[in-house]
mmCIF file with all atom_site columns, C-alpha atoms and ligand atoms in Angstrom:
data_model
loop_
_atom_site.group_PDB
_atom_site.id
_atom_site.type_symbol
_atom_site.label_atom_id
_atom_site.label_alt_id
_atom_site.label_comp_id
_atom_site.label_asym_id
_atom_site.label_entity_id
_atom_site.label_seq_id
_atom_site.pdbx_PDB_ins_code
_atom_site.Cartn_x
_atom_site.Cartn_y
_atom_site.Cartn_z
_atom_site.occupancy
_atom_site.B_iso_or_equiv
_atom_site.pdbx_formal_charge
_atom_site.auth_seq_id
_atom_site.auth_comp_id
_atom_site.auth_asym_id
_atom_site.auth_atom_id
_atom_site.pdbx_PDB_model_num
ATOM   1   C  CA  . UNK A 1 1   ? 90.995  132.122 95.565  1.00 93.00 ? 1   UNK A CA  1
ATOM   2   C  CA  . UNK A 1 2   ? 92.764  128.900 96.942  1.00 96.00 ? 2   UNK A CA  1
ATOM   3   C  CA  . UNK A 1 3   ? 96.661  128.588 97.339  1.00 98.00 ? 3   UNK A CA  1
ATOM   4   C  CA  . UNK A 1 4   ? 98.521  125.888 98.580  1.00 98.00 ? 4   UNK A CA  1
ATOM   5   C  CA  . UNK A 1 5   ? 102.554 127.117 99.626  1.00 98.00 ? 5   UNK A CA  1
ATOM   6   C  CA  . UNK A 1 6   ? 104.289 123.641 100.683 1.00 98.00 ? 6   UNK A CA  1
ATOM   7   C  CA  . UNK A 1 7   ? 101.838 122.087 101.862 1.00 98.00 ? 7   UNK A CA  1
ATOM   8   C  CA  . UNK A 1 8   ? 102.489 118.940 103.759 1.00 98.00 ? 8   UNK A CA  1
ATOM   9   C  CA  . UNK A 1 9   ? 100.776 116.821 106.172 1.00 98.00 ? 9   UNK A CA  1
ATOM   10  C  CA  . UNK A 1 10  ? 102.238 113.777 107.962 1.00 97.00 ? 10  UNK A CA  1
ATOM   11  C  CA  . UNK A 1 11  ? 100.723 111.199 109.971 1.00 97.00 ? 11  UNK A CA  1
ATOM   12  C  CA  . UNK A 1 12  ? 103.410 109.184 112.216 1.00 96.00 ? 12  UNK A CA  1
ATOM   13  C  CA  . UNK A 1 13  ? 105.821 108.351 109.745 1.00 95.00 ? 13  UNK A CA  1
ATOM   14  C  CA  . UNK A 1 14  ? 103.816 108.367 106.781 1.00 96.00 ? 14  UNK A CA  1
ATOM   15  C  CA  . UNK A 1 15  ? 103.994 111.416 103.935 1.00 97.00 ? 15  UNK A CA  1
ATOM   16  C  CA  . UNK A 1 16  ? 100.494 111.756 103.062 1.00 97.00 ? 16  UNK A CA  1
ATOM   17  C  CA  . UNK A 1 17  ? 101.039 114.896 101.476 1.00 98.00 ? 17  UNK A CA  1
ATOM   18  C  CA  . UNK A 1 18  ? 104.295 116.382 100.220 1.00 98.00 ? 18  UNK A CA  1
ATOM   19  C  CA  . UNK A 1 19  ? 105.075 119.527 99.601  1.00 98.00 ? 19  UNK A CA  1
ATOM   20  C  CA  . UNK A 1 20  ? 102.142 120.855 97.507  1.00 98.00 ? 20  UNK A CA  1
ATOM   21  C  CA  . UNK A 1 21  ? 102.181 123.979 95.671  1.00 98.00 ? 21  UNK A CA  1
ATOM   22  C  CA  . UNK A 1 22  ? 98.899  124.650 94.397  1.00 96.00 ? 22  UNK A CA  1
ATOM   23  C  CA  . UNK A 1 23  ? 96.857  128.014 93.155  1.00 97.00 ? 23  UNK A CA  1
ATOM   24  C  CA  . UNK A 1 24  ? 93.097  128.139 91.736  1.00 97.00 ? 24  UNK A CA  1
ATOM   25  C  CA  . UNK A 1 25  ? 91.798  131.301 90.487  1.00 96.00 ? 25  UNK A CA  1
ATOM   26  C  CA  . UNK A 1 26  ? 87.765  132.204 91.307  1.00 94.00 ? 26  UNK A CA  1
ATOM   27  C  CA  . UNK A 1 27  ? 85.578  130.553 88.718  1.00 93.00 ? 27  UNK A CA  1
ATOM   28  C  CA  . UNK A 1 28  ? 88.721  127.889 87.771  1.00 95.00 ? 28  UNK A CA  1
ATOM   29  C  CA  . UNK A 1 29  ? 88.128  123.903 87.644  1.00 93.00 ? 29  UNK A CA  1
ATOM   30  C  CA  . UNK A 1 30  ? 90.518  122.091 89.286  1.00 93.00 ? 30  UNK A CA  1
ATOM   31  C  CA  . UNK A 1 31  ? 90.642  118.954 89.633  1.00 93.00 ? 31  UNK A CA  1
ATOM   32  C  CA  . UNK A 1 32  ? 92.729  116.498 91.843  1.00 94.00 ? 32  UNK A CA  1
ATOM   33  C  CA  . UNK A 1 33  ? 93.600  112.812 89.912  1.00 95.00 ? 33  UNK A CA  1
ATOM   34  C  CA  . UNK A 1 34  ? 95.509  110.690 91.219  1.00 95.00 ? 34  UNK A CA  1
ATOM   35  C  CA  . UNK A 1 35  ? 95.994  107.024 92.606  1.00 95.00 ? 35  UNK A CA  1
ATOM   36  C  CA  . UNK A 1 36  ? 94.646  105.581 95.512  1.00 94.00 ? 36  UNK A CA  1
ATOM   37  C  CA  . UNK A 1 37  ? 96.138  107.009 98.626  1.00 94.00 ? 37  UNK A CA  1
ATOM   38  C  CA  . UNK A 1 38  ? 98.241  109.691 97.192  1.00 96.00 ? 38  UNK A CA  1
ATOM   39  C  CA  . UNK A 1 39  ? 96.667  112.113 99.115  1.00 96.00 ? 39  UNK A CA  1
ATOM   40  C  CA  . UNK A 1 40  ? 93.828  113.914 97.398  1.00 95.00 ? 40  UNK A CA  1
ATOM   41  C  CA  . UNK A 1 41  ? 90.991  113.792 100.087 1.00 93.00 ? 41  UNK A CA  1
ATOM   42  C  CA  . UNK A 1 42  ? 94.283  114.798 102.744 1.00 96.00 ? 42  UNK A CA  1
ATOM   43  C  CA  . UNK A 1 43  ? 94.987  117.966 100.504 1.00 97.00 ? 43  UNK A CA  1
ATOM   44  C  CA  . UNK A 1 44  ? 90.990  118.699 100.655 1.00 94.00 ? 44  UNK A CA  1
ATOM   45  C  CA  . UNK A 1 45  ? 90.156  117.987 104.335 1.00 94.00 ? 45  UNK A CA  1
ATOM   46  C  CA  . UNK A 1 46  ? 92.935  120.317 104.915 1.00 97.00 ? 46  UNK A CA  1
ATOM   47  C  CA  . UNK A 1 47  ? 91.698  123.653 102.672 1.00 96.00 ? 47  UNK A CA  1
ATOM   48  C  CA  . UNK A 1 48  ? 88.755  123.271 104.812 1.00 93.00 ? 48  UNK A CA  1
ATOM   49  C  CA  . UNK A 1 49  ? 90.617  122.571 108.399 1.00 95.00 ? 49  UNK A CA  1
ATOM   50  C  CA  . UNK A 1 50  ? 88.905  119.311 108.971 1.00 92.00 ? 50  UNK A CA  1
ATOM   51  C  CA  . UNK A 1 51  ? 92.366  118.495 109.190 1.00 96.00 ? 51  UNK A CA  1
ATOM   52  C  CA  . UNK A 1 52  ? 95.559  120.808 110.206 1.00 97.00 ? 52  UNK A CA  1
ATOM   53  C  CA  . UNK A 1 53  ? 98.576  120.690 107.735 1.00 96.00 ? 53  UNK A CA  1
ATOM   54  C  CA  . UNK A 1 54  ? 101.917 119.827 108.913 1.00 96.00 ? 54  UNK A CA  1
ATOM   55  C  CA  . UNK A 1 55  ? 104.080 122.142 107.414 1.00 97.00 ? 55  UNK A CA  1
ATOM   56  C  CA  . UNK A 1 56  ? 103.412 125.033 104.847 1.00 98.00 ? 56  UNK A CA  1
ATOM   57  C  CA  . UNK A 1 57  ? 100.392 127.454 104.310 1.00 98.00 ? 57  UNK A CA  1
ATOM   58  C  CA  . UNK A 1 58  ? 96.621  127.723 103.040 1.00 98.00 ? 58  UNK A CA  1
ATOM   59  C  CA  . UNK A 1 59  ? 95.605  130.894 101.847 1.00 98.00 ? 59  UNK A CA  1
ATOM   60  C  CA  . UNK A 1 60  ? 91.739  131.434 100.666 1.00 96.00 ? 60  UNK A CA  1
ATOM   61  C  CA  . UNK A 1 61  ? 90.768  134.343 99.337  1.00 94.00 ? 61  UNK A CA  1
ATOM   62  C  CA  . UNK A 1 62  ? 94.409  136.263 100.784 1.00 95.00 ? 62  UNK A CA  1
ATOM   63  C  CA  . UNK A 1 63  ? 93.766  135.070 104.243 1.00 96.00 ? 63  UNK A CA  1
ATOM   64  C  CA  . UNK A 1 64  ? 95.959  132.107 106.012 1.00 97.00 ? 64  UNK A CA  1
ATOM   65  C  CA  . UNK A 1 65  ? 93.560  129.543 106.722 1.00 97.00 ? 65  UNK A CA  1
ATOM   66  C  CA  . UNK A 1 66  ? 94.514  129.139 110.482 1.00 97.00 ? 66  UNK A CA  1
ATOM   67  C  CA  . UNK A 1 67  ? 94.210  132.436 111.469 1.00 97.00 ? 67  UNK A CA  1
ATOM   68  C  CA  . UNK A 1 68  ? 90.426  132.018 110.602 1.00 95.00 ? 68  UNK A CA  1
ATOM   69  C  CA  . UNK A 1 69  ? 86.989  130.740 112.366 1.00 95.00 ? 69  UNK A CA  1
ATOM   70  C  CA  . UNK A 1 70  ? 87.083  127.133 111.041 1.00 93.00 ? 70  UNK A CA  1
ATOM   71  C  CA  . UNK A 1 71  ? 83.274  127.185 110.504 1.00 91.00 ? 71  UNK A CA  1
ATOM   72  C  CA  . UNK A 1 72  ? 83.409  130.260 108.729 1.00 92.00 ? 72  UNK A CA  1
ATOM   73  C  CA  . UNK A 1 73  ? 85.535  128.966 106.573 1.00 93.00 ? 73  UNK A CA  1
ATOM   74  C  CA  . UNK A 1 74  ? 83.280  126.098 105.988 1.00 88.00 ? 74  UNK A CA  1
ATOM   75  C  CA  . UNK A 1 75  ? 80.216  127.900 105.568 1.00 85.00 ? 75  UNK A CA  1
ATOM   76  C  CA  . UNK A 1 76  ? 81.856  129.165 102.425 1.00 85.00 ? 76  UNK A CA  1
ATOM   77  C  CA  . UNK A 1 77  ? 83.212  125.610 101.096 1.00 84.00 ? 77  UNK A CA  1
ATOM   78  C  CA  . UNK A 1 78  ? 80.924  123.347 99.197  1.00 75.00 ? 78  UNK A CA  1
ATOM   79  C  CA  . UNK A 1 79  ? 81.702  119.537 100.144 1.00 73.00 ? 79  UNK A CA  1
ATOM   80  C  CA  . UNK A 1 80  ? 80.506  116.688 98.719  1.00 73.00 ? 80  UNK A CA  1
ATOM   81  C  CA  . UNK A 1 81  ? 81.152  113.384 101.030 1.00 73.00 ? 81  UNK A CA  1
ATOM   82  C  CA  . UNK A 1 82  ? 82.548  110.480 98.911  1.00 75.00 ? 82  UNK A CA  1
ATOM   83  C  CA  . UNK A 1 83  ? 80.140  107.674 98.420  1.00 76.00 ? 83  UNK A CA  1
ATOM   84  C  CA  . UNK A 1 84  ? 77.983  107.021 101.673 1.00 79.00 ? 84  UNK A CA  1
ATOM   85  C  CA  . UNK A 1 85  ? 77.548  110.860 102.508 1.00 81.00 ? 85  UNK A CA  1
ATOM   86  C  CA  . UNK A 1 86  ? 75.858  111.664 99.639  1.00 87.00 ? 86  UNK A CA  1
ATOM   87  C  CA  . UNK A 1 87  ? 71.816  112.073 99.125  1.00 91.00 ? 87  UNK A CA  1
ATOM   88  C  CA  . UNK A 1 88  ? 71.687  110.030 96.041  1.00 91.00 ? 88  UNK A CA  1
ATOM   89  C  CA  . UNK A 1 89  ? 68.029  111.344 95.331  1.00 95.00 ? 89  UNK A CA  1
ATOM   90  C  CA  . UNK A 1 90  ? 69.190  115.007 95.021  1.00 94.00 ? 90  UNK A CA  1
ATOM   91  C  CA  . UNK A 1 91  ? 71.069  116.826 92.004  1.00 94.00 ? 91  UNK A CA  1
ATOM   92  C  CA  . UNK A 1 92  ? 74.585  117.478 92.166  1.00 88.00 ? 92  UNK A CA  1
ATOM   93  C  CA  . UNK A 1 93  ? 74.084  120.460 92.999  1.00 89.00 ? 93  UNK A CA  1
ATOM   94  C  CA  . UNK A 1 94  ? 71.644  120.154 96.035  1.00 90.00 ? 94  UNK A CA  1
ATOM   95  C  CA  . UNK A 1 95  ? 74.244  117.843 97.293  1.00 87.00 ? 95  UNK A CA  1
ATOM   96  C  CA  . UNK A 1 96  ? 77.197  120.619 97.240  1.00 82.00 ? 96  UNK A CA  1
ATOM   97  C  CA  . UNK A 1 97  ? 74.524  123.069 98.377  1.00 84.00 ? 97  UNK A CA  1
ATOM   98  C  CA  . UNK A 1 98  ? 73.969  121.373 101.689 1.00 81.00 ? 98  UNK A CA  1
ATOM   99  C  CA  . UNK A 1 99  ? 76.835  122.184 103.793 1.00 73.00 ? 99  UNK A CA  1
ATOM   100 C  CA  . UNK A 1 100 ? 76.667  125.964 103.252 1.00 72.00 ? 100 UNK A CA  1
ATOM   101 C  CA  . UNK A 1 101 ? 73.130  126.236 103.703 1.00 77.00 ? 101 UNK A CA  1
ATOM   102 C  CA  . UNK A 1 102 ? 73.066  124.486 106.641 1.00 68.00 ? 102 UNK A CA  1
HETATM 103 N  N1  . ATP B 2 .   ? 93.821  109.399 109.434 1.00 67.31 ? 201 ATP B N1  1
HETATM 104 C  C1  . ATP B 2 .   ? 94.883  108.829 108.879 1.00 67.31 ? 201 ATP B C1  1
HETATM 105 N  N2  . ATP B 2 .   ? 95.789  108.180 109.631 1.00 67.31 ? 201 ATP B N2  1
HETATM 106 C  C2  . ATP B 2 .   ? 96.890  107.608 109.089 1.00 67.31 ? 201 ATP B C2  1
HETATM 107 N  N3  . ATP B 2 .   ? 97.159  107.636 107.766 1.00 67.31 ? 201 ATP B N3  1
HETATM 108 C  C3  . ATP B 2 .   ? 96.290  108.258 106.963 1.00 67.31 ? 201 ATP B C3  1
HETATM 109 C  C4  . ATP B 2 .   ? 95.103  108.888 107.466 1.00 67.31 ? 201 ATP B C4  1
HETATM 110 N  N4  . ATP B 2 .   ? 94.420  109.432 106.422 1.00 67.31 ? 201 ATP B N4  1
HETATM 111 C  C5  . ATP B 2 .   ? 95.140  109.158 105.335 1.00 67.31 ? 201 ATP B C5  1
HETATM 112 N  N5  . ATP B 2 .   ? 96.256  108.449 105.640 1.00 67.31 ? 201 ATP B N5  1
HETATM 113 C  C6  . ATP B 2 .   ? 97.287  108.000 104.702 1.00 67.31 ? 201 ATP B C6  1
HETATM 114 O  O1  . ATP B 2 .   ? 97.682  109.128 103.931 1.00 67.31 ? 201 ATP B O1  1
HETATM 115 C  C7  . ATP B 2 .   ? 97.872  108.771 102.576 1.00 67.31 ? 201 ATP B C7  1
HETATM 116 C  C8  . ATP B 2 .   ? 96.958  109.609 101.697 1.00 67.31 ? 201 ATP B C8  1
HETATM 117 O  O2  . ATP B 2 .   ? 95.609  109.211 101.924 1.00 67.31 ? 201 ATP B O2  1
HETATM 118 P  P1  . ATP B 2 .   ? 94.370  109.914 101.204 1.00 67.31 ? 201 ATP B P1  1
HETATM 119 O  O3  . ATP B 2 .   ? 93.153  109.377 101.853 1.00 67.31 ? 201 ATP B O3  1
HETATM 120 O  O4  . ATP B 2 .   ? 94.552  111.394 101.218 1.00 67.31 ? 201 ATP B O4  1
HETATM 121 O  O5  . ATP B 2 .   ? 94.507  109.401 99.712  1.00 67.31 ? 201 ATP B O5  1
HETATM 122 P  P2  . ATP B 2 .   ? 93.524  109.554 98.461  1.00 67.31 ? 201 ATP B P2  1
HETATM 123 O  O6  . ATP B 2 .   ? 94.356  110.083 97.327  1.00 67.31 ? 201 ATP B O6  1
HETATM 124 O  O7  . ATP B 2 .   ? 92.336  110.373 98.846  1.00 67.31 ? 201 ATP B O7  1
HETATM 125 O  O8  . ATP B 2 .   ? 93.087  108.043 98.169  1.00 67.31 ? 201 ATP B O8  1
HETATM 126 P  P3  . ATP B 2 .   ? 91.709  107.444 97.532  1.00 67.31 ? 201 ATP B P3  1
HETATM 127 O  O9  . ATP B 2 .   ? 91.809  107.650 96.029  1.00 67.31 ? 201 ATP B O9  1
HETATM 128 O  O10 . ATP B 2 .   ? 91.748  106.000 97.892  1.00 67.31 ? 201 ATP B O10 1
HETATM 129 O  O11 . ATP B 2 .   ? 90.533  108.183 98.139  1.00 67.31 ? 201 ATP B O11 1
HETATM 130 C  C9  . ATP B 2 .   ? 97.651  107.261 102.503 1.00 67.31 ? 201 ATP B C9  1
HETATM 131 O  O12 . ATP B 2 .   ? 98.899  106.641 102.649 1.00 67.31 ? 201 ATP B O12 1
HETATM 132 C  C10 . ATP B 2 .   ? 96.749  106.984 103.697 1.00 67.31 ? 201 ATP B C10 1
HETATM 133 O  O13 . ATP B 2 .   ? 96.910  105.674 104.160 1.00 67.31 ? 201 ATP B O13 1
HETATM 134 MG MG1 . MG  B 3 .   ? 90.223  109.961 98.878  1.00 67.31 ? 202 MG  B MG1 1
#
């Protein structure tokens, strides 16, 4: 459903993200651990183009991420803000439900 080729993403002369290689299946967990600023939130900001990668190449569902509409492509993404963004008198679930049902 999701696949990361090589994925990298600069900014000036920091590596933020290096070379990711990445697939997740429909219906897989995945999960992302890692320590602070080693580029988790980069590698998701960029499956759903609210950042473009540097070098290498999205794929959801078969289809290259750029070559789609970027809302589109978030109207089919649940995101859940860190912290701040989030409604903390919904469920979980209400809270990844609002950006697609929006
Ligand atoms: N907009 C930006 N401009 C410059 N550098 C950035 C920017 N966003 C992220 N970085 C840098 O890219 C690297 C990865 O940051 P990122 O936010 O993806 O890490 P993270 O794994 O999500 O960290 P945390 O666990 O603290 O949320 C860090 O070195 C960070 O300083
Ligand atoms: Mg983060």
């Amino acid at each position: 459903m999701i696949e990361l080729k090589n994925v990298s993403r600069r900014f000036g002369d920091t590596i933020a993200v290096d070379g990711v290689n990445l697939t997740i299946e429909t219906g897989e967990v995945c999960v992302l651990v890692g320590s602070s600023g080693c580029g988790k939130s980069t590698t998701l900001r960029m499956i759903n183009r609210l950042l473009p990668h540097s070098a290498g190449e999205i794929l959801v569902d078969g289809e290259d991420i750029t070559t789609m509409n970027p809302e589109q492509l978030r109207l089919n993404m649940g995101y859940v803000i860190q912290g701040t963004g989030l409604f903390p008198h919904w469920t979980v679930a209400r809270n990844i439900a609002m950006v697609p049902s929006c």
